[in-house]
Coordinates of C-alpha atoms and ligand atoms in Angstrom, one line a residue:
M19 CA 333.7 145.4 -188.6
K20 CA 334.3 143.4 -185.5
S21 CA 331.4 141.0 -185.0
L22 CA 330.8 137.9 -186.9
Y23 CA 327.2 139.1 -187.5
S24 CA 328.3 142.3 -189.2
K25 CA 330.9 140.4 -191.3
F26 CA 328.2 138.0 -192.4
V27 CA 325.8 140.7 -193.3
V28 CA 328.5 142.8 -195.1
F29 CA 329.8 139.8 -197.0
T30 CA 326.3 138.6 -198.1
L31 CA 325.2 142.1 -199.2
G32 CA 328.6 142.5 -200.9
T33 CA 328.1 139.3 -202.8
M34 CA 324.6 140.4 -203.9
I35 CA 325.9 143.7 -205.2
M36 CA 329.0 142.2 -206.8
S37 CA 326.9 139.6 -208.6
A38 CA 324.4 142.2 -209.8
L39 CA 327.4 144.3 -211.1
I40 CA 329.0 141.3 -212.8
A41 CA 325.6 140.3 -214.4
F42 CA 325.2 143.9 -215.7
L43 CA 328.7 143.9 -217.2
A44 CA 328.0 140.5 -218.8
V45 CA 324.7 141.7 -220.3
N46 CA 326.2 145.0 -221.4
T47 CA 329.1 143.2 -223.2
F48 CA 326.6 140.9 -224.8
Y49 CA 324.6 143.9 -226.1
H50 CA 327.7 145.6 -227.5
Q51 CA 329.1 142.4 -229.1
V52 CA 325.9 140.8 -230.4
L53 CA 322.7 142.8 -230.0
K54 CA 323.9 146.2 -231.0
D55 CA 324.2 145.3 -234.7
K56 CA 320.9 143.6 -234.7
N57 CA 319.2 146.5 -233.1
D58 CA 320.6 148.9 -235.6
E59 CA 319.5 146.6 -238.5
K60 CA 316.0 146.3 -237.1
N61 CA 315.6 150.0 -236.6
M62 CA 317.2 150.7 -240.0
E63 CA 314.5 148.5 -241.7
I64 CA 311.8 150.5 -240.0
A65 CA 313.3 153.9 -240.9
L66 CA 313.8 152.7 -244.5
S67 CA 310.2 151.5 -244.8
L68 CA 309.0 154.9 -243.4
A69 CA 311.2 156.7 -246.0
S70 CA 310.0 154.7 -248.9
F71 CA 306.4 155.1 -247.8
I72 CA 306.8 158.9 -247.6
E73 CA 308.4 158.9 -251.1
S74 CA 305.7 156.8 -252.6
E75 CA 302.8 158.9 -251.2
K76 CA 303.1 162.2 -253.0
K77 CA 300.1 163.7 -251.3
L78 CA 301.0 162.6 -247.8
D79 CA 300.5 164.9 -244.8
L80 CA 304.1 164.5 -243.7
E81 CA 303.6 166.2 -240.3
G82 CA 300.6 164.1 -239.4
F83 CA 302.2 160.9 -240.6
L84 CA 305.4 161.4 -238.6
Q85 CA 303.4 162.4 -235.5
T86 CA 301.4 159.2 -235.8
Q87 CA 304.5 157.1 -236.2
A88 CA 306.1 158.8 -233.1
A89 CA 303.0 158.0 -231.1
T90 CA 303.5 154.2 -231.8
G91 CA 306.7 154.4 -229.7
Y92 CA 309.4 156.2 -231.6
K93 CA 311.5 159.3 -231.3
I94 CA 311.8 160.9 -234.7
Y95 CA 314.1 163.8 -235.6
V96 CA 313.8 165.3 -239.1
V97 CA 316.2 167.8 -240.7
N98 CA 315.5 169.6 -243.9
E99 CA 317.9 171.0 -246.5
K100 CA 318.1 174.3 -244.6
H101 CA 319.1 172.4 -241.5
K102 CA 315.8 173.2 -239.8
T103 CA 314.9 170.5 -237.4
I104 CA 311.6 169.1 -236.1
Q105 CA 311.2 166.6 -233.3
Y106 CA 308.4 164.1 -233.1
G107 CA 307.6 162.2 -229.9
A108 CA 309.4 162.8 -226.6
P109 CA 312.6 164.9 -226.8
F110 CA 316.1 163.2 -226.7
R111 CA 318.0 163.4 -223.4
V112 CA 321.2 164.5 -225.2
N113 CA 321.2 166.3 -228.6
N114 CA 324.6 165.3 -229.7
L115 CA 324.1 164.5 -233.4
S116 CA 327.1 165.7 -235.4
E117 CA 326.7 168.1 -238.4
D118 CA 328.6 165.5 -240.5
A119 CA 326.0 162.9 -239.8
V120 CA 323.2 165.3 -240.8
S121 CA 325.0 166.3 -244.0
K122 CA 325.8 162.7 -244.9
V123 CA 322.1 161.7 -244.7
L124 CA 321.0 164.8 -246.6
N125 CA 323.4 163.6 -249.3
R126 CA 321.3 160.4 -249.5
K127 CA 323.6 158.2 -247.4
I128 CA 322.4 156.2 -244.4
Y129 CA 323.6 156.7 -240.8
H130 CA 324.3 153.7 -238.5
G131 CA 324.4 155.6 -235.2
M132 CA 323.2 152.6 -233.2
R133 CA 325.8 150.2 -234.6
D134 CA 328.6 152.7 -234.2
F135 CA 327.6 153.9 -230.8
P136 CA 330.8 153.7 -228.6
T137 CA 331.2 150.8 -226.3
E138 CA 331.2 152.0 -222.7
T139 CA 331.5 149.8 -219.6
F140 CA 328.8 151.2 -217.5
V141 CA 326.4 152.6 -220.2
T142 CA 324.1 150.2 -222.0
G143 CA 323.7 151.5 -225.5
F144 CA 320.3 150.0 -225.7
F145 CA 318.9 152.5 -223.1
S146 CA 321.1 155.4 -224.1
D147 CA 318.6 158.1 -225.0
E148 CA 321.0 160.2 -227.2
L149 CA 320.4 161.6 -230.7
A150 CA 323.7 160.1 -231.8
N151 CA 322.3 156.7 -230.9
T152 CA 319.8 156.6 -233.8
V153 CA 319.6 155.4 -237.4
G154 CA 319.3 158.0 -240.1
V155 CA 317.8 157.7 -243.6
P156 CA 317.2 160.2 -246.4
F157 CA 313.9 160.9 -248.1
R158 CA 312.4 163.3 -250.6
H159 CA 309.1 164.9 -250.2
N160 CA 307.5 167.6 -252.3
E161 CA 310.8 168.2 -254.2
A162 CA 312.8 168.7 -251.0
D163 CA 315.4 166.5 -249.3
Y164 CA 315.1 165.5 -245.7
A165 CA 317.1 163.5 -243.2
L166 CA 315.2 161.3 -240.8
F167 CA 316.7 160.0 -237.6
L168 CA 314.9 157.5 -235.4
R169 CA 315.1 155.3 -232.4
P170 CA 312.5 153.5 -230.2
D171 CA 311.2 155.4 -227.2
I172 CA 312.5 153.4 -224.2
K173 CA 309.4 154.5 -222.2
F174 CA 307.2 152.5 -224.6
L175 CA 309.4 149.5 -224.3
F176 CA 308.6 149.1 -220.6
T177 CA 305.3 147.2 -220.6
E178 CA 303.3 146.0 -217.6
V179 CA 305.2 142.7 -217.7
H180 CA 308.4 144.6 -217.1
Y181 CA 306.9 146.4 -214.2
L182 CA 305.7 143.1 -212.8
L183 CA 309.1 141.5 -213.2
G184 CA 310.9 144.5 -211.7
G185 CA 308.5 144.5 -208.7
M186 CA 309.1 140.8 -208.2
I187 CA 312.8 141.3 -208.3
I188 CA 312.7 144.1 -205.7
I189 CA 310.4 142.1 -203.4
M190 CA 312.6 139.1 -203.7
A191 CA 315.7 141.2 -202.9
I192 CA 314.0 142.7 -199.8
I193 CA 312.8 139.3 -198.6
S194 CA 316.2 137.7 -199.1
V195 CA 318.0 140.5 -197.2
L196 CA 315.5 140.3 -194.3
V197 CA 315.7 136.5 -194.2
M198 CA 319.5 136.7 -194.4
L199 CA 319.6 139.1 -191.4
I200 CA 317.4 136.8 -189.3
V201 CA 319.2 133.6 -190.3
A202 CA 322.6 135.2 -189.6
K203 CA 321.4 136.3 -186.2
K204 CA 320.1 132.7 -185.5
L205 CA 323.4 131.2 -186.6
I206 CA 325.6 133.5 -184.7
D207 CA 323.6 133.7 -181.4
P208 CA 324.9 130.3 -180.1
I209 CA 328.5 131.3 -181.0
T210 CA 328.0 134.5 -178.9
K211 CA 326.6 132.3 -176.1
L212 CA 329.7 130.0 -176.4
T213 CA 332.0 133.0 -176.3
M214 CA 330.3 134.4 -173.1
A215 CA 330.5 130.9 -171.5
S216 CA 334.2 130.5 -172.4
K217 CA 334.9 134.0 -170.9
E218 CA 333.2 132.7 -167.7
V219 CA 335.5 129.6 -167.7
G220 CA 338.4 131.9 -168.2
K221 CA 337.4 133.5 -164.9
E222 CA 337.5 130.1 -163.2
Q223 CA 333.6 129.8 -163.2
F224 CA 333.4 126.2 -164.3
S225 CA 329.6 125.9 -164.4
P226 CA 328.5 128.5 -167.0
E227 CA 324.9 128.5 -168.2
L228 CA 324.9 127.3 -171.8
D229 CA 321.4 127.2 -173.3
I230 CA 322.2 125.6 -176.7
N231 CA 320.1 122.5 -177.6
Q232 CA 320.6 122.0 -181.3
R233 CA 321.8 118.9 -183.1
D234 CA 324.1 120.4 -185.7
E235 CA 327.9 121.0 -185.4
I236 CA 327.3 124.0 -183.1
G237 CA 325.3 121.7 -180.8
Q238 CA 328.1 119.2 -180.8
L239 CA 330.6 122.0 -180.0
A240 CA 328.4 123.1 -177.1
Q241 CA 328.2 119.5 -175.8
S242 CA 332.0 119.1 -176.0
F243 CA 332.3 122.5 -174.3
R244 CA 330.0 121.3 -171.5
N245 CA 332.0 118.1 -171.1
M246 CA 335.2 120.1 -171.0
T247 CA 333.9 122.4 -168.3
E248 CA 332.6 119.5 -166.2
R249 CA 336.1 117.9 -166.4
L250 CA 337.7 121.3 -165.6
N251 CA 335.3 121.6 -162.6
E252 CA 336.2 118.2 -161.3
N253 CA 339.9 118.8 -161.8
D254 CA 339.6 122.1 -160.0
K255 CA 337.9 120.4 -157.0
I256 CA 340.6 117.7 -157.0
R257 CA 343.3 120.3 -157.1
K258 CA 341.8 122.3 -154.2
N259 CA 341.2 119.1 -152.1
F260 CA 344.7 118.0 -152.9
I261 CA 346.2 121.3 -151.7
S262 CA 344.2 121.2 -148.5
D263 CA 345.1 117.5 -147.9
V264 CA 348.8 118.2 -148.5
S265 CA 348.8 121.2 -146.2
H266 CA 346.9 119.2 -143.5
D267 CA 349.2 116.2 -143.8
F268 CA 352.3 118.4 -143.5
Q269 CA 350.8 120.5 -140.8
S270 CA 350.1 117.8 -138.2
P271 CA 353.6 116.1 -138.1
L272 CA 355.2 119.6 -138.1
L273 CA 353.1 120.6 -135.1
N274 CA 354.1 117.3 -133.3
I275 CA 357.8 117.9 -134.0
K276 CA 357.5 121.5 -132.8
G277 CA 355.6 120.5 -129.6
Y278 CA 358.0 117.6 -128.7
A279 CA 361.1 119.7 -129.5
E280 CA 359.8 122.3 -127.0
L281 CA 359.3 119.6 -124.4
L282 CA 362.8 118.3 -125.0
M283 CA 364.2 121.7 -124.1
D284 CA 363.1 121.1 -120.5
S285 CA 366.5 120.1 -118.8
G286 CA 364.8 118.3 -115.9
L287 CA 363.2 115.7 -118.2
P288 CA 363.8 112.1 -117.2
E289 CA 365.9 110.1 -119.6
T290 CA 363.2 107.7 -120.6
E291 CA 360.7 110.5 -121.5
R292 CA 363.4 112.3 -123.4
K293 CA 364.0 109.1 -125.5
N294 CA 360.3 108.7 -126.1
F295 CA 359.9 112.3 -127.3
A296 CA 362.9 112.0 -129.5
K297 CA 361.4 108.8 -131.0
V298 CA 358.2 110.7 -131.8
I299 CA 360.2 113.4 -133.5
Q300 CA 362.1 110.8 -135.5
S301 CA 358.9 109.0 -136.6
E302 CA 357.2 112.2 -137.6
T303 CA 360.3 113.2 -139.6
E304 CA 360.2 109.9 -141.4
R305 CA 356.5 110.4 -142.1
L306 CA 357.3 113.8 -143.6
S307 CA 360.1 112.3 -145.6
S308 CA 358.0 109.5 -147.0
L309 CA 355.2 111.9 -147.7
T310 CA 357.5 114.2 -149.7
N311 CA 358.9 111.2 -151.6
Q312 CA 355.5 109.8 -152.5
L313 CA 354.3 113.3 -153.5
M314 CA 357.3 113.7 -155.7
L315 CA 356.6 110.3 -157.3
L316 CA 353.0 111.1 -157.9
T317 CA 353.8 114.5 -159.4
S318 CA 356.3 112.8 -161.7
L319 CA 353.6 110.3 -162.7
D320 CA 351.1 113.1 -163.3
Q321 CA 353.5 115.2 -165.4
L322 CA 355.0 112.3 -167.2
V323 CA 356.1 114.1 -170.4
S324 CA 358.5 111.6 -171.7
P325 CA 357.3 108.0 -172.1
L326 CA 358.0 105.4 -169.4
R327 CA 361.5 104.0 -169.7
K328 CA 360.4 100.5 -170.6
R329 CA 362.7 97.5 -171.1
R330 CA 362.5 93.8 -170.9
F331 CA 363.3 92.4 -167.5
K332 CA 362.6 89.4 -165.3
L333 CA 359.5 90.3 -163.2
N334 CA 359.9 87.3 -160.8
E335 CA 363.4 88.4 -159.9
Q336 CA 362.3 92.0 -159.2
M337 CA 359.4 90.8 -157.0
M338 CA 361.8 88.4 -155.2
E339 CA 364.3 91.2 -154.5
V340 CA 361.5 93.5 -153.1
T341 CA 360.4 90.7 -150.8
R342 CA 363.9 90.1 -149.6
R343 CA 364.2 93.7 -148.5
Y344 CA 361.2 93.3 -146.2
R345 CA 362.3 89.9 -144.8
W346 CA 363.4 91.5 -141.5
L347 CA 360.0 93.0 -140.9
L348 CA 358.3 89.6 -141.6
E349 CA 360.6 88.0 -139.1
E350 CA 360.1 90.8 -136.6
K351 CA 356.3 90.4 -136.8
D352 CA 356.6 86.6 -136.9
M353 CA 354.6 86.4 -140.1
S354 CA 354.6 83.5 -142.5
L355 CA 355.2 84.1 -146.2
S356 CA 354.4 81.9 -149.1
I357 CA 355.7 83.0 -152.5
D358 CA 355.1 81.3 -155.8
L359 CA 356.5 83.1 -158.8
D360 CA 356.5 81.9 -162.4
E361 CA 359.6 82.8 -164.3
T362 CA 358.3 85.7 -166.4
E363 CA 359.8 88.4 -168.5
I364 CA 357.9 91.7 -168.9
F365 CA 358.2 94.8 -171.0
G366 CA 357.8 97.8 -168.6
D367 CA 359.5 100.5 -166.5
P368 CA 361.3 98.6 -163.7
A369 CA 361.7 101.6 -161.5
F370 CA 358.0 102.4 -161.4
L371 CA 356.8 98.8 -161.2
E372 CA 359.1 98.3 -158.2
K373 CA 357.1 100.9 -156.4
V374 CA 353.9 98.8 -157.0
W375 CA 355.3 95.7 -155.4
E376 CA 356.8 97.7 -152.5
N377 CA 353.5 99.4 -151.7
L378 CA 351.4 96.3 -152.0
L379 CA 353.9 94.3 -149.8
S380 CA 354.3 97.1 -147.2
N381 CA 350.6 97.5 -146.9
A382 CA 350.1 93.7 -146.4
L383 CA 352.7 93.9 -143.7
K384 CA 351.3 97.1 -142.1
Y385 CA 347.7 96.0 -142.0
T386 CA 348.3 92.4 -140.8
E387 CA 348.8 91.7 -137.1
A388 CA 351.8 89.8 -135.8
G389 CA 351.6 86.1 -136.6
G390 CA 349.5 86.6 -139.8
S391 CA 350.4 85.3 -143.2
I392 CA 351.1 86.8 -146.7
D393 CA 350.8 84.9 -150.1
I394 CA 352.4 86.3 -153.2
T395 CA 351.9 84.8 -156.6
L396 CA 353.0 85.6 -160.1
N397 CA 351.2 83.7 -162.9
K398 CA 352.2 83.8 -166.5
K399 CA 349.2 83.9 -168.8
E400 CA 349.0 84.0 -172.6
D401 CA 348.3 87.7 -172.9
G402 CA 350.1 88.9 -169.8
V403 CA 350.8 88.4 -166.2
V404 CA 348.7 88.2 -163.0
V405 CA 350.2 89.2 -159.7
S406 CA 348.5 88.8 -156.4
Y407 CA 349.3 90.0 -152.9
C408 CA 347.0 88.3 -150.3
D409 CA 347.1 88.9 -146.6
S410 CA 345.3 87.7 -143.5
G411 CA 345.2 91.2 -142.0
I412 CA 342.5 93.6 -140.8
G413 CA 340.9 94.0 -144.2
I414 CA 339.0 96.9 -145.6
E415 CA 335.2 97.4 -145.2
E416 CA 333.2 97.1 -148.3
K417 CA 332.0 100.7 -148.2
H418 CA 335.6 102.0 -148.4
L419 CA 336.7 99.8 -151.3
E420 CA 335.8 102.1 -154.1
R421 CA 337.8 105.0 -152.6
I422 CA 341.0 103.4 -151.5
F423 CA 342.9 104.4 -154.8
D424 CA 342.0 108.1 -154.2
R425 CA 344.9 110.3 -153.1
F426 CA 345.2 110.7 -149.3
Y427 CA 342.3 108.3 -148.7
R428 CA 342.8 106.1 -145.6
A429 CA 340.1 103.6 -144.9
D430 CA 338.5 104.0 -141.5
E431 CA 341.0 106.5 -140.2
S432 CA 340.0 105.7 -136.6
R433 CA 341.1 102.1 -137.0
T434 CA 344.2 102.8 -138.9
K435 CA 345.5 105.9 -137.2
Q436 CA 347.7 103.8 -135.0
I437 CA 349.4 102.5 -138.2
P438 CA 351.5 105.1 -140.0
G439 CA 350.7 106.0 -143.5
T440 CA 350.0 108.8 -146.0
G441 CA 347.1 107.5 -148.1
L442 CA 349.2 107.9 -151.2
G443 CA 350.6 104.4 -151.7
L444 CA 347.7 102.8 -153.5
S445 CA 347.1 105.9 -155.8
I446 CA 350.7 105.5 -156.9
V447 CA 350.1 101.8 -157.5
H448 CA 347.0 102.5 -159.5
Q449 CA 348.6 105.2 -161.6
V450 CA 351.7 103.0 -162.5
V451 CA 349.5 100.0 -163.4
K452 CA 347.3 102.3 -165.6
L453 CA 350.3 103.7 -167.4
H454 CA 351.4 100.2 -168.2
G455 CA 348.0 99.4 -169.8
G456 CA 347.1 97.1 -166.9
S457 CA 344.4 96.9 -164.2
I458 CA 344.1 96.4 -160.5
D459 CA 341.4 94.7 -158.6
V460 CA 340.9 94.4 -154.9
R461 CA 338.8 91.7 -153.0
R462 CA 338.0 90.9 -149.5
N463 CA 339.0 87.4 -148.5
T464 CA 336.2 85.2 -147.3
D465 CA 337.9 84.5 -144.0
R466 CA 340.2 87.5 -143.2
G467 CA 342.3 90.1 -145.0
M468 CA 342.6 91.4 -148.5
K469 CA 343.7 90.3 -151.9
F470 CA 345.1 92.8 -154.5
I471 CA 345.3 91.5 -158.0
V472 CA 347.4 93.3 -160.7
K473 CA 347.0 92.3 -164.3
L474 CA 349.7 93.6 -166.8
P475 CA 350.0 92.9 -170.5
S476 CA 353.4 91.4 -171.3
Y477 CA 353.9 93.5 -174.4
P478 CA 351.8 96.7 -174.1
D479 CA 351.6 98.9 -177.2
N480 CA 352.9 101.9 -175.5
Ligands
ADP521 P1 348.6 104.2 -146.6 O1 349.8 105.1 -146.6 O2 347.6 104.7 -145.6 O3 348.9 102.8 -146.4 P2 347.6 103.5 -149.1 O4 347.2 104.3 -150.3 O5 348.7 102.5 -149.4 O6 347.9 104.5 -148.0 O7 346.3 102.7 -148.7 C1 345.1 103.4 -148.5 C2 344.3 102.8 -147.4 O8 343.8 101.5 -147.8 C3 345.0 102.5 -146.2 O9 345.0 103.6 -145.3 C4 344.3 101.4 -145.6 O10 343.2 101.8 -144.8 C5 343.8 100.6 -146.7 N1 344.6 99.4 -147.1 C6 345.6 99.3 -148.0 N2 346.1 98.1 -148.1 C7 345.5 97.4 -147.2 C8 345.6 96.0 -146.7 N3 346.5 95.2 -147.3 N4 344.8 95.6 -145.7 C9 343.9 96.5 -145.1 N5 343.8 97.8 -145.5 C10 344.6 98.2 -146.5

């Protein structure tokens, strides 16, 4: 019994049979406990009145009288003094009347066979067509003693009403079984469809057909399943793109290094060229190293199992420290810097937040030409802090704005290819800010350059 359908059918049929059995046992017990005595009493009254009628009518045609009585729906069994028996009406199924009972009645005692009929679990005494299951009374006729045993003929008890009721019950049972089979199929069909669809997903087929359009719980389950497969599909695409991007980003610096290393092997190379080639190798190695570091950081953010290591620290001091580290570059590019930081404490992970300021500042420096300017502000608000990094650089075209937080996305590659980068910095920034319950916004300045605005709650819940 493997399928849900067969289980459902077997359990329902089992319940129907069990309930019929329990109902039979209950009715049977009721007969034995209550009705049996009454039945015996009722039949005894009939037998006694027959006996007294026979005794009172001296000229009675006994044979004819008993035959007429039997025809009204009784089985009558008469025994005379010589133990000769005559049966009126249909014969009994079992002739199990004891000699004792016969002798007792011939000795003018009465016999309560119905009342004393043994209680059996699966036999309803009421229907048991046995000679022992009768009432017995004595009577005298024409100077001779007789014993008369009697019980109703069950066949006569079944009237048209009983047949109608019986037919009704059978038709009801057939219809309910048929309806149950159809309903079970209808209920289980969508589950079968869901099972097939989940098998497809198991084989990495993330767009299985799922034709379930109902509004009940199964419909909701199907909808959640669809949402889940859509997300899995997206994640799968992201994962595949990610792998191909990573491979590509590793491949090009490695090819450069290989090529320039081969050129360096030429012993007749002039000193200046040798230095230039070595510089390329050095910058490509740095690129690989920063790519690996950023990838490791992103992976650790993705797989963050333990919560961020948050503590209270002075945000203005951290931002100042990061800026100090880049001072030499500012001077080298002859850029002006304005910095205005409110003294602010924040509850966050200092190691990850430091990466945010580093990335925003290094981008502002990278994408701003020599002589440009950078403004950094930190404002303390009632519900958190607002940090902004504003530069007067080359800016980002409107059409690229919505993708700059994607991994490996570099806006307008042709324009920026001169500027080294991995396209991972802003996705790290975005991830860290999100993990701190904050948000990041990017705007194009009206004149030149970009403004990145980070909002962080001072005391996030997590
Ligand atoms: P990258 O390593 O290329 O700098 P990021 O993820 O930090 O990667 O930035 C993604 C892209 O967004 C960059 O390639 C660049 O085109 C653009 N970008 C980021 N910051 C700035 C900025 N301050 N000014 C102009 N363009 C920027």
